[in-house]
């Protein structure tokens, strides 16, 4: 490490020592808070169930076309809250709770919802002195408000779907003036609130001040808490539910664990070096979305709050073997946030696809990446200079391994001044980029959101002059240590700041950049090496709001501003590609994420699967893990197995720490080079399928990489499976993730279904656990019977070189002898598919010995040079003839061959354009 600390030599060496210590060992958990060490979490956890002080004042009911409001009162301190209830289109209910008359406004999260959700009319069905029944529309859905104690129940007929405050853990710390520092205005305002809060007998039971309410110290850092206690909490009960998922990011199991007796899951974006596995510690991103699933129903809870949040999970069946029991399963979930308001969306499903659609209608869908972003990425901290980049690029060609992107980390910039190039290492960046462009390849350069404080640095000077930095609690520019040394942090919550940041990606502003250069935002939690928990002080200021209110939003705003910049630099034509480490609900709209600083260990390879599955369930499909592990040096076996797994995950990038030995794919011997080459080539052959899935994810919100239960919601055997997964609905992947493995056991779901090994075409029945012997070349992947998958089997050195190449269709027949699939084609990089409806979308179907291609988008206009080169029908029978019938009625005989051992029919050279209508008839 080398840090430029403006001549303050002692600071430089202290920072150097700290960072060397951090990188040399696993995470130091003492640097990060437990619930017991987080004052608001500790206070909230001290509350006992069944003692709710809140009562609904039904006589305050107000009904409008879009919502119902009524007041709640805390009978202890007489503080009144305002409850708002909304019935939303698409079978959702929104519940908002805020102070009726707060001392000052409380933070409500902006910019995450894509628009104000469309509402539907709520109507009163019945009311008495202790309850209110509202209609939620069809299927006899009702929302029941119980007055004392306050409780909400959503029911469908006789079934309770979800209950709020059924355990009495609603808690809303009202804003108040500190007793020993009240200003005259605050005394007047508080007196007005006291008068409003006083009940008939004039009694008010005020809370006693507890440690950490007005000031909190963790290690050497003190949080001044000028607004005092402001935390919120609400519990949800899910009858009939044993399995809940989501709330990424955690290095833990897919199914969320019971947290009774341990720390809750924490959602607080943090820079955690070499994180531990299987614990609820916070990591780099936070998506406050939880999904419940049972054979009866799938539902979701979206807790829209950007402050530090803890989530407690309690299940009455945790750790029990339930053979015969009268106790119905139930899972209770409690959300605790440090500030803000309660704003929660209950997504009532009932099917998994419905929940994905509901959540997408709120926060948007996965951005549709350019095709090249779905290919293979080669990264390292750091490629040394232009010659190193050129050498690595040539190495891929020499070893016949395709790749699309090479990446540059922080050392490429001049003194870690982002938007610049090191003049000695990268003196001619455009020459380097042009060399890559000539091979139809691309580059990613890192741009982090900490800015070196340096009067000679243009970016810093502009931010300073525009007053765009985050402020400290005293109103000065907030500064902290990060890679460049002393750094300022732009206030990305400010839309003017974001617009300025986006403008810096213009080619004339970002000198040396070209259209084949894309961007990576790291350290955007934000990471502050000398800050509390390696992040920003909570009492730092973003305009009128404290950092505690907006913390988990910061990374989303950085990625948004960067993505906007890449779009703007192309005049709104080109789709961007931006990778982020920190994220929040809605980040899916702006690009890809990765699982952060993992390690070259088998456990980290295993955990990449549930981590990405959890992200997909929470709307972020474009996920991957550093292939090979960021820290440490992988064995050849681990590296090969990680490439084989990564080739079948959405974001496919190898990355490594600066202190690790070089690990380009050809450095582990010819045999391992061949195995890695084959894994990467399999990825490239399947790019048409990946691209189609991302198009559908962009349209629907459906995850690309899916747990098995998403497609088999009634099969209880799938509910906890996390060592295999589906890509779309038609490919099942079971990576080999154990050292020295000679076999794996894969569960093939679906009673009456069939699955085919994609490598051997061997047929297997569904609803069975299949023992699969494996060698180092094995990647267990199965295609679902009843599907048609499009591939490009002519693999070239980059995906862009393959754009006009022909397709091969793989039709795997089900037990009824039929199959269907899709083919999607556009220009692979612009927004023209959306703006000008320039794309091809075909429906492919095989039934009654007839294969046909039908246009799914007759109003779209796009031509492609690609054609259908080959058709492989798996699980069929031998025909006597095969005839191609074109759209104009002309017919021609097709050559074919049939493998009777595998029941595979291969039709050669149909030669028909991929965008055309056509039919193949087998007789």
Short mmCIF file of N, CA and C in Angstrom, two decimals, residues 7-118:
data_model
loop_
_atom_site.label_atom_id
_atom_site.label_comp_id
_atom_site.label_asym_id
_atom_site.label_seq_id
_atom_site.Cartn_x
_atom_site.Cartn_y
_atom_site.Cartn_z
N UNK A 7 1.64 14.95 2.95
CA UNK A 7 2.82 15.27 3.72
C UNK A 7 2.78 14.89 5.18
N UNK A 8 1.62 14.37 5.63
CA UNK A 8 1.53 14.00 7.05
C UNK A 8 2.05 12.57 7.18
N UNK A 9 3.35 12.44 7.35
CA UNK A 9 4.02 11.15 7.26
C UNK A 9 3.52 10.17 8.30
N UNK A 10 3.30 10.64 9.52
CA UNK A 10 2.90 9.71 10.57
C UNK A 10 1.54 9.08 10.26
N UNK A 11 0.63 9.87 9.67
CA UNK A 11 -0.67 9.34 9.30
C UNK A 11 -0.52 8.24 8.26
N UNK A 12 0.41 8.46 7.32
CA UNK A 12 0.59 7.47 6.26
C UNK A 12 1.03 6.14 6.82
N UNK A 13 1.97 6.17 7.78
CA UNK A 13 2.48 4.91 8.31
C UNK A 13 1.47 4.24 9.24
N UNK A 14 0.71 5.00 9.98
CA UNK A 14 -0.34 4.40 10.81
C UNK A 14 -1.36 3.69 9.92
N UNK A 15 -1.76 4.35 8.86
CA UNK A 15 -2.73 3.74 7.94
C UNK A 15 -2.15 2.50 7.30
N UNK A 16 -0.91 2.55 6.90
CA UNK A 16 -0.26 1.39 6.30
C UNK A 16 -0.29 0.19 7.24
N UNK A 17 0.05 0.42 8.50
CA UNK A 17 0.08 -0.68 9.47
C UNK A 17 -1.31 -1.24 9.68
N UNK A 18 -2.30 -0.36 9.81
CA UNK A 18 -3.68 -0.81 10.02
C UNK A 18 -4.14 -1.69 8.87
N UNK A 19 -3.88 -1.26 7.65
CA UNK A 19 -4.37 -1.99 6.50
C UNK A 19 -3.65 -3.32 6.31
N UNK A 20 -2.37 -3.34 6.60
CA UNK A 20 -1.64 -4.60 6.50
C UNK A 20 -2.18 -5.60 7.51
N UNK A 21 -2.50 -5.13 8.70
CA UNK A 21 -3.05 -6.02 9.73
C UNK A 21 -4.40 -6.54 9.30
N UNK A 22 -5.22 -5.64 8.74
CA UNK A 22 -6.56 -6.05 8.34
C UNK A 22 -6.52 -7.10 7.23
N UNK A 23 -5.63 -6.89 6.25
CA UNK A 23 -5.61 -7.80 5.11
C UNK A 23 -4.97 -9.13 5.45
N UNK A 24 -4.28 -9.20 6.59
CA UNK A 24 -3.53 -10.41 6.91
C UNK A 24 -4.36 -11.42 7.67
N UNK A 25 -5.55 -11.03 8.09
CA UNK A 25 -6.33 -11.97 8.88
C UNK A 25 -7.81 -11.88 8.50
N UNK A 26 -8.59 -12.76 9.07
CA UNK A 26 -10.02 -12.75 8.83
C UNK A 26 -10.64 -11.57 9.56
N UNK A 27 -11.94 -11.40 9.34
CA UNK A 27 -12.66 -10.27 9.92
C UNK A 27 -12.47 -10.23 11.45
N UNK A 28 -12.24 -9.03 11.96
CA UNK A 28 -12.20 -8.81 13.40
C UNK A 28 -13.60 -8.42 13.83
N UNK A 29 -14.33 -9.38 14.39
CA UNK A 29 -15.73 -9.13 14.72
C UNK A 29 -15.89 -8.04 15.76
N UNK A 30 -14.84 -7.77 16.53
CA UNK A 30 -14.95 -6.72 17.54
C UNK A 30 -15.07 -5.34 16.92
N UNK A 31 -14.77 -5.22 15.61
CA UNK A 31 -14.93 -3.94 14.93
C UNK A 31 -16.37 -3.64 14.57
N UNK A 32 -17.24 -4.64 14.74
CA UNK A 32 -18.62 -4.49 14.31
C UNK A 32 -19.57 -4.81 15.46
N UNK A 33 -20.63 -4.04 15.55
CA UNK A 33 -21.52 -4.12 16.69
C UNK A 33 -22.37 -5.40 16.68
N UNK A 34 -22.64 -5.87 17.87
CA UNK A 34 -23.72 -6.83 18.09
C UNK A 34 -24.96 -6.04 18.49
N UNK A 35 -26.09 -6.71 18.55
CA UNK A 35 -27.32 -6.04 18.99
C UNK A 35 -27.14 -5.47 20.39
N UNK A 36 -26.46 -6.20 21.26
CA UNK A 36 -26.23 -5.74 22.63
C UNK A 36 -25.40 -4.46 22.65
N UNK A 37 -24.55 -4.27 21.64
CA UNK A 37 -23.71 -3.08 21.58
C UNK A 37 -24.35 -1.93 20.81
N UNK A 38 -25.48 -2.21 20.19
CA UNK A 38 -26.22 -1.19 19.46
C UNK A 38 -27.36 -0.73 20.36
N UNK A 39 -27.28 0.49 20.87
CA UNK A 39 -28.17 0.91 21.96
C UNK A 39 -29.64 0.76 21.61
N UNK A 40 -30.03 1.17 20.39
CA UNK A 40 -31.46 1.10 20.06
C UNK A 40 -31.92 -0.35 19.92
N UNK A 41 -31.06 -1.22 19.38
CA UNK A 41 -31.44 -2.63 19.26
C UNK A 41 -31.59 -3.25 20.64
N UNK A 42 -30.67 -2.91 21.53
CA UNK A 42 -30.74 -3.44 22.90
C UNK A 42 -32.02 -2.99 23.58
N UNK A 43 -32.37 -1.69 23.44
CA UNK A 43 -33.60 -1.20 24.06
C UNK A 43 -34.82 -1.94 23.52
N UNK A 44 -34.85 -2.10 22.20
CA UNK A 44 -36.01 -2.74 21.59
C UNK A 44 -36.12 -4.21 22.01
N UNK A 45 -34.96 -4.87 22.09
CA UNK A 45 -34.99 -6.29 22.46
C UNK A 45 -35.41 -6.51 23.91
N UNK A 46 -35.30 -5.46 24.71
CA UNK A 46 -35.72 -5.58 26.11
C UNK A 46 -37.24 -5.58 26.28
N UNK A 47 -37.96 -5.17 25.22
CA UNK A 47 -39.42 -5.18 25.29
C UNK A 47 -39.93 -6.61 25.36
N UNK A 48 -40.95 -6.83 26.16
CA UNK A 48 -41.52 -8.17 26.32
C UNK A 48 -42.78 -8.31 25.49
N UNK A 49 -42.94 -9.46 24.83
CA UNK A 49 -44.17 -9.68 24.06
C UNK A 49 -45.41 -9.63 24.96
N UNK A 50 -46.52 -9.28 24.34
CA UNK A 50 -47.80 -9.34 25.05
C UNK A 50 -48.08 -8.18 25.96
N UNK A 51 -47.30 -7.10 25.86
CA UNK A 51 -47.51 -5.95 26.73
C UNK A 51 -47.63 -4.67 25.91
N UNK A 52 -48.33 -4.74 24.78
CA UNK A 52 -48.42 -3.58 23.89
C UNK A 52 -49.20 -2.45 24.54
N UNK A 53 -48.62 -1.24 24.57
CA UNK A 53 -49.34 -0.09 25.12
C UNK A 53 -50.19 0.64 24.09
N UNK A 54 -50.19 0.15 22.85
CA UNK A 54 -50.83 0.90 21.77
C UNK A 54 -52.30 0.50 21.60
N UNK A 55 -53.12 1.55 21.39
CA UNK A 55 -54.57 1.38 21.22
C UNK A 55 -54.99 2.17 20.00
N UNK A 56 -55.84 1.58 19.18
CA UNK A 56 -56.37 2.28 18.00
C UNK A 56 -57.58 3.10 18.41
N UNK A 57 -57.59 4.37 18.03
CA UNK A 57 -58.71 5.26 18.32
C UNK A 57 -59.64 5.23 17.12
N UNK A 58 -60.59 4.31 17.16
CA UNK A 58 -61.43 4.07 15.98
C UNK A 58 -62.30 5.27 15.64
N UNK A 59 -62.55 6.14 16.61
CA UNK A 59 -63.38 7.31 16.32
C UNK A 59 -62.63 8.38 15.53
N UNK A 60 -61.32 8.15 15.30
CA UNK A 60 -60.55 9.10 14.48
C UNK A 60 -60.48 8.65 13.02
N UNK A 61 -61.21 7.61 12.68
CA UNK A 61 -61.18 7.04 11.34
C UNK A 61 -61.54 8.09 10.28
N UNK A 62 -60.71 8.17 9.24
CA UNK A 62 -61.02 8.99 8.07
C UNK A 62 -60.82 8.14 6.83
N UNK A 63 -61.78 8.18 5.95
CA UNK A 63 -61.80 7.32 4.76
C UNK A 63 -61.80 8.18 3.51
N UNK A 64 -60.86 7.88 2.58
CA UNK A 64 -60.84 8.56 1.27
C UNK A 64 -60.76 7.51 0.19
N UNK A 65 -60.70 7.96 -1.06
CA UNK A 65 -60.65 7.00 -2.17
C UNK A 65 -59.37 6.18 -2.16
N UNK A 66 -58.27 6.75 -1.63
CA UNK A 66 -56.99 6.07 -1.74
C UNK A 66 -56.48 5.46 -0.44
N UNK A 67 -57.04 5.87 0.70
CA UNK A 67 -56.49 5.37 1.95
C UNK A 67 -57.49 5.51 3.09
N UNK A 68 -57.11 4.84 4.19
CA UNK A 68 -57.82 5.02 5.46
C UNK A 68 -56.79 5.46 6.49
N UNK A 69 -57.13 6.45 7.30
CA UNK A 69 -56.25 6.86 8.38
C UNK A 69 -57.00 6.78 9.71
N UNK A 70 -56.25 6.49 10.74
CA UNK A 70 -56.77 6.60 12.10
C UNK A 70 -55.59 6.76 13.03
N UNK A 71 -55.87 7.19 14.23
CA UNK A 71 -54.81 7.46 15.18
C UNK A 71 -54.61 6.28 16.13
N UNK A 72 -53.36 6.11 16.55
CA UNK A 72 -53.00 5.17 17.59
C UNK A 72 -52.49 5.97 18.78
N UNK A 73 -52.71 5.48 19.96
CA UNK A 73 -52.19 6.15 21.14
C UNK A 73 -51.41 5.17 21.99
N UNK A 74 -50.28 5.63 22.48
CA UNK A 74 -49.50 4.86 23.45
C UNK A 74 -50.06 5.19 24.82
N UNK A 75 -50.72 4.27 25.48
CA UNK A 75 -51.39 4.55 26.74
C UNK A 75 -50.42 4.81 27.89
N UNK A 76 -49.13 4.56 27.67
CA UNK A 76 -48.15 4.88 28.70
C UNK A 76 -47.74 6.35 28.66
N UNK A 77 -47.34 6.82 27.46
CA UNK A 77 -46.84 8.19 27.39
C UNK A 77 -47.77 9.14 26.63
N UNK A 78 -48.90 8.59 26.17
CA UNK A 78 -49.94 9.37 25.49
C UNK A 78 -49.52 9.95 24.15
N UNK A 79 -48.40 9.51 23.61
CA UNK A 79 -47.99 9.95 22.28
C UNK A 79 -48.92 9.32 21.25
N UNK A 80 -49.36 10.15 20.33
CA UNK A 80 -50.26 9.66 19.27
C UNK A 80 -49.48 9.43 17.97
N UNK A 81 -49.85 8.38 17.30
CA UNK A 81 -49.29 8.04 16.00
C UNK A 81 -50.39 8.10 14.95
N UNK A 82 -49.98 8.28 13.71
CA UNK A 82 -50.93 8.27 12.60
C UNK A 82 -50.74 6.98 11.81
N UNK A 83 -51.78 6.19 11.72
CA UNK A 83 -51.78 4.95 10.94
C UNK A 83 -52.44 5.22 9.60
N UNK A 84 -51.74 4.86 8.51
CA UNK A 84 -52.30 4.96 7.16
C UNK A 84 -52.34 3.57 6.55
N UNK A 85 -53.48 3.22 5.99
CA UNK A 85 -53.66 1.92 5.35
C UNK A 85 -54.04 2.13 3.89
N UNK A 86 -53.35 1.41 3.01
CA UNK A 86 -53.60 1.51 1.59
C UNK A 86 -53.83 0.11 1.01
N UNK A 87 -54.79 0.01 0.17
CA UNK A 87 -54.94 -1.20 -0.65
C UNK A 87 -54.35 -0.88 -2.01
N UNK A 88 -53.31 -1.63 -2.40
CA UNK A 88 -52.60 -1.36 -3.64
C UNK A 88 -52.98 -2.33 -4.73
N UNK A 89 -52.89 -1.85 -5.95
CA UNK A 89 -53.14 -2.74 -7.08
C UNK A 89 -52.17 -3.91 -7.05
N UNK A 90 -52.64 -5.07 -7.48
CA UNK A 90 -51.77 -6.24 -7.56
C UNK A 90 -51.74 -7.05 -6.29
N UNK A 91 -52.75 -6.90 -5.43
CA UNK A 91 -52.87 -7.73 -4.22
C UNK A 91 -51.80 -7.40 -3.19
N UNK A 92 -51.65 -6.12 -2.90
CA UNK A 92 -50.71 -5.66 -1.88
C UNK A 92 -51.41 -4.71 -0.91
N UNK A 93 -50.89 -4.66 0.30
CA UNK A 93 -51.37 -3.73 1.31
C UNK A 93 -50.19 -2.94 1.85
N UNK A 94 -50.38 -1.64 1.97
CA UNK A 94 -49.32 -0.77 2.51
C UNK A 94 -49.77 -0.25 3.87
N UNK A 95 -48.84 -0.31 4.83
CA UNK A 95 -49.09 0.16 6.19
C UNK A 95 -48.02 1.19 6.53
N UNK A 96 -48.45 2.41 6.87
CA UNK A 96 -47.52 3.45 7.29
C UNK A 96 -47.89 3.91 8.70
N UNK A 97 -46.88 4.09 9.52
CA UNK A 97 -47.08 4.61 10.87
C UNK A 97 -46.03 5.69 11.12
N UNK A 98 -46.49 6.86 11.54
CA UNK A 98 -45.61 7.97 11.84
C UNK A 98 -46.16 8.69 13.07
N UNK A 99 -45.36 9.53 13.65
CA UNK A 99 -45.88 10.37 14.72
C UNK A 99 -46.96 11.30 14.16
N UNK A 100 -48.02 11.52 14.93
CA UNK A 100 -49.07 12.43 14.49
C UNK A 100 -48.52 13.85 14.40
N UNK A 101 -47.77 14.28 15.42
CA UNK A 101 -47.18 15.62 15.44
C UNK A 101 -45.73 15.52 15.90
N UNK A 102 -44.85 15.10 15.00
CA UNK A 102 -43.44 14.95 15.41
C UNK A 102 -42.81 16.32 15.70
N UNK A 103 -41.83 16.30 16.56
CA UNK A 103 -41.10 17.50 16.91
C UNK A 103 -40.44 18.10 15.67
N UNK A 104 -40.01 17.26 14.77
CA UNK A 104 -39.48 17.66 13.47
C UNK A 104 -39.80 16.52 12.51
N UNK A 105 -39.73 16.73 11.19
CA UNK A 105 -40.05 15.65 10.26
C UNK A 105 -39.16 14.44 10.47
N UNK A 106 -39.72 13.27 10.28
CA UNK A 106 -38.96 12.02 10.32
C UNK A 106 -38.71 11.59 8.87
N UNK A 107 -37.58 10.91 8.66
CA UNK A 107 -37.13 10.59 7.31
C UNK A 107 -38.03 9.54 6.66
N UNK A 108 -38.46 9.83 5.44
CA UNK A 108 -39.19 8.87 4.61
C UNK A 108 -38.36 8.63 3.35
N UNK A 109 -38.11 7.37 3.03
CA UNK A 109 -37.14 6.99 1.99
C UNK A 109 -37.64 7.43 0.61
N UNK A 110 -36.86 8.27 -0.09
CA UNK A 110 -37.22 8.64 -1.46
C UNK A 110 -36.49 7.77 -2.48
N UNK A 111 -36.90 7.87 -3.73
CA UNK A 111 -36.15 7.37 -4.89
C UNK A 111 -36.04 5.86 -5.01
N UNK A 112 -36.63 5.13 -4.08
CA UNK A 112 -36.60 3.67 -4.17
C UNK A 112 -37.82 3.15 -4.93
N UNK A 113 -39.00 3.65 -4.58
CA UNK A 113 -40.19 3.30 -5.33
C UNK A 113 -40.13 3.96 -6.70
N UNK A 114 -40.50 3.23 -7.74
CA UNK A 114 -40.41 3.79 -9.09
C UNK A 114 -41.50 4.82 -9.34
N UNK A 115 -42.57 4.79 -8.56
CA UNK A 115 -43.64 5.77 -8.66
C UNK A 115 -44.53 5.60 -7.44
N UNK A 116 -45.48 6.50 -7.26
CA UNK A 116 -46.46 6.30 -6.21
C UNK A 116 -47.31 5.09 -6.59
N UNK A 117 -47.38 4.07 -5.74
CA UNK A 117 -48.13 2.87 -6.11
C UNK A 117 -49.60 3.19 -6.37
N UNK A 118 -50.15 2.51 -7.35
CA UNK A 118 -51.56 2.70 -7.66
C UNK A 118 -52.42 2.08 -6.56
#
